[in-house]
Short mmCIF file of C-alpha atoms in Angstrom, two decimals:
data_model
loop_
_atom_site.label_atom_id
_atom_site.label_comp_id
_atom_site.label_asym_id
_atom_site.label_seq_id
_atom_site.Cartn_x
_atom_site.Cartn_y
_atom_site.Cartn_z
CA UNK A 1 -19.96 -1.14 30.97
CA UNK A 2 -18.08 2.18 29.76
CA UNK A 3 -15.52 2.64 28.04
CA UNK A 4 -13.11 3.79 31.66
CA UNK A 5 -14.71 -0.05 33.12
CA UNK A 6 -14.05 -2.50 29.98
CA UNK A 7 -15.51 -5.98 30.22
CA UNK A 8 -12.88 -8.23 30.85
CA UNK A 9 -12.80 -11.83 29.18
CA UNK A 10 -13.81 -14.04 31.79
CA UNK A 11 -16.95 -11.67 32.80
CA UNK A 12 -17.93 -11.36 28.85
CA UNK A 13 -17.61 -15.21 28.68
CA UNK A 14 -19.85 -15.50 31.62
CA UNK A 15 -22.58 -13.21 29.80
CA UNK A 16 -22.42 -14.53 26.65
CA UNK A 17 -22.77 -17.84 27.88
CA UNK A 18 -26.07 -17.07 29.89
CA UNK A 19 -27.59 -15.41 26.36
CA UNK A 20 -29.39 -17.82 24.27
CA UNK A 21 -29.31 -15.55 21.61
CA UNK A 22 -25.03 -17.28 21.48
CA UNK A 23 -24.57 -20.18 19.85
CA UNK A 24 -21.02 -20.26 19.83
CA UNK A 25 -18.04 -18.67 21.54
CA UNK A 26 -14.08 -19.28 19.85
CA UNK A 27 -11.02 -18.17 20.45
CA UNK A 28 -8.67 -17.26 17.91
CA UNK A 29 -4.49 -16.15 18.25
CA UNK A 30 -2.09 -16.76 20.45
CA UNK A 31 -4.34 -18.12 23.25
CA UNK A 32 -5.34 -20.59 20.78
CA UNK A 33 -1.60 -21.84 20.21
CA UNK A 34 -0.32 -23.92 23.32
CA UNK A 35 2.77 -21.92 24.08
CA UNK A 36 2.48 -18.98 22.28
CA UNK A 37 0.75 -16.78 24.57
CA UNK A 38 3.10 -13.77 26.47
CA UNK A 39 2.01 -11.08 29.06
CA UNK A 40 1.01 -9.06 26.18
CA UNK A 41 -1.34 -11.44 24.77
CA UNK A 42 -5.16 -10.46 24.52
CA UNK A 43 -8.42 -12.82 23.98
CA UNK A 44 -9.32 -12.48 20.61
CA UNK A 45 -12.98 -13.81 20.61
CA UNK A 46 -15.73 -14.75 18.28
CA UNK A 47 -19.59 -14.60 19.56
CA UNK A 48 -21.51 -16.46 17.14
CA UNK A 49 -25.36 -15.20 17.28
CA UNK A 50 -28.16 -17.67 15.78
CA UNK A 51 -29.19 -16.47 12.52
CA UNK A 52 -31.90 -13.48 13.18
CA UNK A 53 -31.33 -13.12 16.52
CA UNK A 54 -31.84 -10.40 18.52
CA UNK A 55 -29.38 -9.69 21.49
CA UNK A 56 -28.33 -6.76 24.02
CA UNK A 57 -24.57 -8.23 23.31
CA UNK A 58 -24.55 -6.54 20.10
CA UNK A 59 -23.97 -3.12 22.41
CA UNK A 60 -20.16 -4.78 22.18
CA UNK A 61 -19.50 -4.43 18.26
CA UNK A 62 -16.18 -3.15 18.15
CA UNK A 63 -14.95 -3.84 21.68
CA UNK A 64 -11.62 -3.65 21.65
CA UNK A 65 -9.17 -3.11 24.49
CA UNK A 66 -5.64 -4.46 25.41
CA UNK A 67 -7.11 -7.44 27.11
CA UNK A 68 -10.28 -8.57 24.95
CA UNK A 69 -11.31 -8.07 21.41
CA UNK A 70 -14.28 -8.95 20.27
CA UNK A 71 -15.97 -9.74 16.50
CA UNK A 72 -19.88 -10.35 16.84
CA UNK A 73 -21.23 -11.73 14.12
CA UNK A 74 -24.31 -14.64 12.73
CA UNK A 75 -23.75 -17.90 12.29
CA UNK A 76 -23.81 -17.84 8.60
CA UNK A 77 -21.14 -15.13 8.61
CA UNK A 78 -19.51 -17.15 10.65
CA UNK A 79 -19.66 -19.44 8.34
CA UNK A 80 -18.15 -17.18 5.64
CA UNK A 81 -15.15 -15.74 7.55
CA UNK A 82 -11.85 -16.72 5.69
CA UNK A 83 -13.46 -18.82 2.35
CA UNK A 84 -11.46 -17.12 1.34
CA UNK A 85 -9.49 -14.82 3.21
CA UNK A 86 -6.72 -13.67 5.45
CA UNK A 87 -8.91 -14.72 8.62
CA UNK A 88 -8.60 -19.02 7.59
CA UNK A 89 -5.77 -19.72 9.57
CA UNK A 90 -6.32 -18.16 12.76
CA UNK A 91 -10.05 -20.07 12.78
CA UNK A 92 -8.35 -23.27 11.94
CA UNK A 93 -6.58 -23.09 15.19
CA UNK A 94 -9.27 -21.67 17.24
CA UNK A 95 -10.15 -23.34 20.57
CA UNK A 96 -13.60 -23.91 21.11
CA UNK A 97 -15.10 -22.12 24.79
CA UNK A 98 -18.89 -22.84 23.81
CA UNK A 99 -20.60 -24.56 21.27
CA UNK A 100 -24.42 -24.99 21.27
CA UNK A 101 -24.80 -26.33 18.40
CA UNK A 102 -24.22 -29.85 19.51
CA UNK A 103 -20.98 -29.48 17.24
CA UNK A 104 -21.55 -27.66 14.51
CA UNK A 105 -19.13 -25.04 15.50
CA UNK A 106 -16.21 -27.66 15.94
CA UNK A 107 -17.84 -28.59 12.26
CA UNK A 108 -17.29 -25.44 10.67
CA UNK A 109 -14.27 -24.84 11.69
CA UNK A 110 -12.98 -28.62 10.66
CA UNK A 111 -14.45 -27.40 7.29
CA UNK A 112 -12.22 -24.19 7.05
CA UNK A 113 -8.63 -26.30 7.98
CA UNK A 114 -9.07 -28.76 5.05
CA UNK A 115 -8.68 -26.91 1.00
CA UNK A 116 -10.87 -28.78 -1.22
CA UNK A 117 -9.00 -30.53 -3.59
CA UNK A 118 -9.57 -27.99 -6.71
CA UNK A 119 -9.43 -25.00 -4.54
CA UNK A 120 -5.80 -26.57 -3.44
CA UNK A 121 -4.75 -27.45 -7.24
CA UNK A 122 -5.51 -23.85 -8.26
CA UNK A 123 -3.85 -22.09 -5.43
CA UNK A 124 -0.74 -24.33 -5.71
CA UNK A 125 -0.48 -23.28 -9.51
CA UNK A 126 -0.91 -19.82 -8.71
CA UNK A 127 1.63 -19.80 -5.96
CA UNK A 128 3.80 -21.94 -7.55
CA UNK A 129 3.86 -19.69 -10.57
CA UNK A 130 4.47 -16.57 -8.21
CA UNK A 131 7.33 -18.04 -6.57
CA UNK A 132 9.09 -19.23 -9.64
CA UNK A 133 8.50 -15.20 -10.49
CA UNK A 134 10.00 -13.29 -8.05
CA UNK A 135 12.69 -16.53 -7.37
CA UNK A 136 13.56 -15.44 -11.21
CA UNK A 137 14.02 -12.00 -10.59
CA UNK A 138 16.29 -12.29 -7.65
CA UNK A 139 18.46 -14.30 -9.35
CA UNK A 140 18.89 -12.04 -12.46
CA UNK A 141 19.16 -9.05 -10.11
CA UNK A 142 21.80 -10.54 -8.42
CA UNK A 143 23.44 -11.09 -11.46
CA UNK A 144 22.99 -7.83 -12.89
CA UNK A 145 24.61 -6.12 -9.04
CA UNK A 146 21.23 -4.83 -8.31
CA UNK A 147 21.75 -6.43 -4.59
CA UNK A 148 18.94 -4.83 -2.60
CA UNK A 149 16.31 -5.49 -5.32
CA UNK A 150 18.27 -9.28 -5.60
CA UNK A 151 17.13 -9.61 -1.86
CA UNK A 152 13.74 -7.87 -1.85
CA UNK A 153 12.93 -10.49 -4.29
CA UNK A 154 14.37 -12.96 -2.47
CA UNK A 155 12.39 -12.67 0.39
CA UNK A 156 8.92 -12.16 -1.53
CA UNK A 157 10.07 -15.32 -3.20
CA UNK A 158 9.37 -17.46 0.11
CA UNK A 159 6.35 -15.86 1.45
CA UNK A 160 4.67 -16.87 -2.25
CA UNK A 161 7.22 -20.58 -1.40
CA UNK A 162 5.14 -20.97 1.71
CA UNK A 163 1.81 -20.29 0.68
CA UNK A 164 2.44 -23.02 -2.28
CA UNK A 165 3.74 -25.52 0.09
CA UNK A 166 1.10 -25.30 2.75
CA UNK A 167 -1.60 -25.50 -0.39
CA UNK A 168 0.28 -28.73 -1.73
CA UNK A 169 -0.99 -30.13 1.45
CA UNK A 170 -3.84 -28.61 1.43
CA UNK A 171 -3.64 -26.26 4.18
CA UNK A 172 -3.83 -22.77 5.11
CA UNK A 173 -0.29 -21.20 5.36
CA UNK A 174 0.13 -20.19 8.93
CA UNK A 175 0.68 -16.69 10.03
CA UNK A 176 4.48 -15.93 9.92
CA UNK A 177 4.36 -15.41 14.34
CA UNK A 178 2.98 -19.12 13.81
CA UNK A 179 5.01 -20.92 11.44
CA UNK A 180 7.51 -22.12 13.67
CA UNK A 181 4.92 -23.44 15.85
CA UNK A 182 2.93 -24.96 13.09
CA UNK A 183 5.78 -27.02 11.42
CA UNK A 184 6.49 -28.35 15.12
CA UNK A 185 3.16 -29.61 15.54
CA UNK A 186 2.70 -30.21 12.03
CA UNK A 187 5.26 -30.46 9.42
CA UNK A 188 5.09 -30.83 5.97
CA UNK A 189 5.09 -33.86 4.06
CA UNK A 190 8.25 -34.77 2.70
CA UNK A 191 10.31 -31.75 3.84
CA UNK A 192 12.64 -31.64 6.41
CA UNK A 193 11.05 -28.70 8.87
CA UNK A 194 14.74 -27.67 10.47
CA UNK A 195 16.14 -27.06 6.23
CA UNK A 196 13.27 -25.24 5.63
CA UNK A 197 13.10 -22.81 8.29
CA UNK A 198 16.94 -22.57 7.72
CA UNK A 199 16.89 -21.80 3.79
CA UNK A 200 13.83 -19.47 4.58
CA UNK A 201 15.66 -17.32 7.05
CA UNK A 202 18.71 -17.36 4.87
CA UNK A 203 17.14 -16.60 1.75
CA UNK A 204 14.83 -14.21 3.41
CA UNK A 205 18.28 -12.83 5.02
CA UNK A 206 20.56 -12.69 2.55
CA UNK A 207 19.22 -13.66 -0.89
CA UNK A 208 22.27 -15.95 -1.18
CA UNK A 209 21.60 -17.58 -4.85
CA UNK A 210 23.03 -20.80 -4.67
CA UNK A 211 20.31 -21.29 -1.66
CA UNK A 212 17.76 -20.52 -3.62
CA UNK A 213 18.66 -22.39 -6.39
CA UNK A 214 19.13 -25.61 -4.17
CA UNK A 215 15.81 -24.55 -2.81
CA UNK A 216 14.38 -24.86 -6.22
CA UNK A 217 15.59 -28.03 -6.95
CA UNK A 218 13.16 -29.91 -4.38
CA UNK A 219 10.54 -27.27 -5.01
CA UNK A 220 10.66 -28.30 -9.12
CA UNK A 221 10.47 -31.99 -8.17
CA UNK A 222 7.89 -31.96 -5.84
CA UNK A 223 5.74 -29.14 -7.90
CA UNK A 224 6.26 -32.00 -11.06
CA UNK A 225 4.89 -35.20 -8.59
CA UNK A 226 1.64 -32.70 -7.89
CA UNK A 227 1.35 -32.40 -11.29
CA UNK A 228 2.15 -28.58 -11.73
CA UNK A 229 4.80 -29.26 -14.97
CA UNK A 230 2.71 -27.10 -17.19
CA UNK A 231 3.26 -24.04 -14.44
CA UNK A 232 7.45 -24.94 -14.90
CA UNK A 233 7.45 -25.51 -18.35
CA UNK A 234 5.99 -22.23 -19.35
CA UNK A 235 8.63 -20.77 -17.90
CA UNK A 236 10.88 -22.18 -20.68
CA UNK A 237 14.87 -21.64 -20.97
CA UNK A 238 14.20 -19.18 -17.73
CA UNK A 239 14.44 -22.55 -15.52
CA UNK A 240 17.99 -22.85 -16.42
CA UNK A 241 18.57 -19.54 -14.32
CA UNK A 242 17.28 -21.19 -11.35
CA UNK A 243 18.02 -24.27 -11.35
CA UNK A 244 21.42 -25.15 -9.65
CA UNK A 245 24.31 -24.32 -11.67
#
């Protein structure tokens, strides 16, 4: 192939698939997501290669093109990819196209959609802690007539308020093209997906205060059940700026 005659997906698949050297082929974005692909949508594709294999497919590293990107890479980089990292989400809702290993790709990738228990109590703190920051600062900017930084705030305040509810229940937080999607297939425990989406877009929007604040108010209670008080509390008299008024 050169680079005027790119391979497209369905002849790469084909190769790969006839190379022993591949133990595992997955799909990742929007192809991945019933309903999300457009016209514009590429394959975004994993080749998983047996640990010290040797293969002519490695001639692809770095293929990239508006209809198929690839990422070739060994099974215990595989492995690896997105614990932790940016990369977690999109494998969790990979679709499997070949797997050789009699399901230990389907394995892996089970492994990567679940946060171990103290990775998900740590992250939640941290989030939590983040959120209650920047949730803080919009609400004293806004009180002080400092109305872009009020909003700025406001809307870093929910991308730290997603990551901390998707880590309560012990998941990746979804991509922000995927959330939507996500909550449909899979909403949150306890939280009503339609308020959500509507406080986030608001907040995110506007920064109105009293949203946030209301916001809050489940946040604190729910944060206090997962037993995150010690994150709250050291945030002492500061609460009462949050909190709804």
């Amino acid at each position: 192939m050169t680079a005027q005659q790119p391979i497209t997906y369905d002849a790469f698949v084909e190769l790969a698939a006839a190379d022993s050297a591949v133990v595992g082929l997955v799909l990742k974005g929007s192809r991945a997501h019933e309903g999300m692909t457009t016209e514009h949508s590429d394959h975004d594709l994993y080749v998983v290669l047996a640990n010290g294999a040797t293969t002519s497919l490695t001639w692809f590293t770095g293929h990239r093109t508006p209809e198929l990107d690839l990422v070739i890479l060994s099974l215990d980089e595989f492995r690896a990819v997105g614990m932790p990292g940016f990369e977690r989400y999109a494998l969790v809702c990979a679709r499997i196209v070949l797997d050789r290993l009699d399901g230990g790709i389907a394995q892996i990738l089970a492994g990567k959609a679940r946060l171990d228990a103290d990775e998900a109590f740590r992250e939640a703190g941290e989030w939590l802690d983040a959120y209650a920051n920047s949730l803080y600062r919009s609400v004293k900017n806004d009180r002080d007539g400092h109305a872009l930084a009020a909003r700025l705030d406001a809307a870093d305040s929910i991308r730290f308020l997603l990551e901390l509810l998707f880590a309560l229940d012990r998941r990746p937080r979804p991509y922000n093209k995927y959330l939507e999607w996500e909550l449909a297939q899979f909403p949150l425990p306890g939280w009503d997906t339609g308020m959500l989406l509507d406080a986030a877009d608001r907040i995110s929007g506007t920064g109105d205060v009293s949203t946030q604040r209301r916001l809050f108010a489940q946040v604190e209670a729910v944060a206090r059940r997962a037993g995150h008080a010690a994150v709250l509390d050291a945030w002492g008299e500061d609460l009462d700026l949050m909190r709804p008024q």
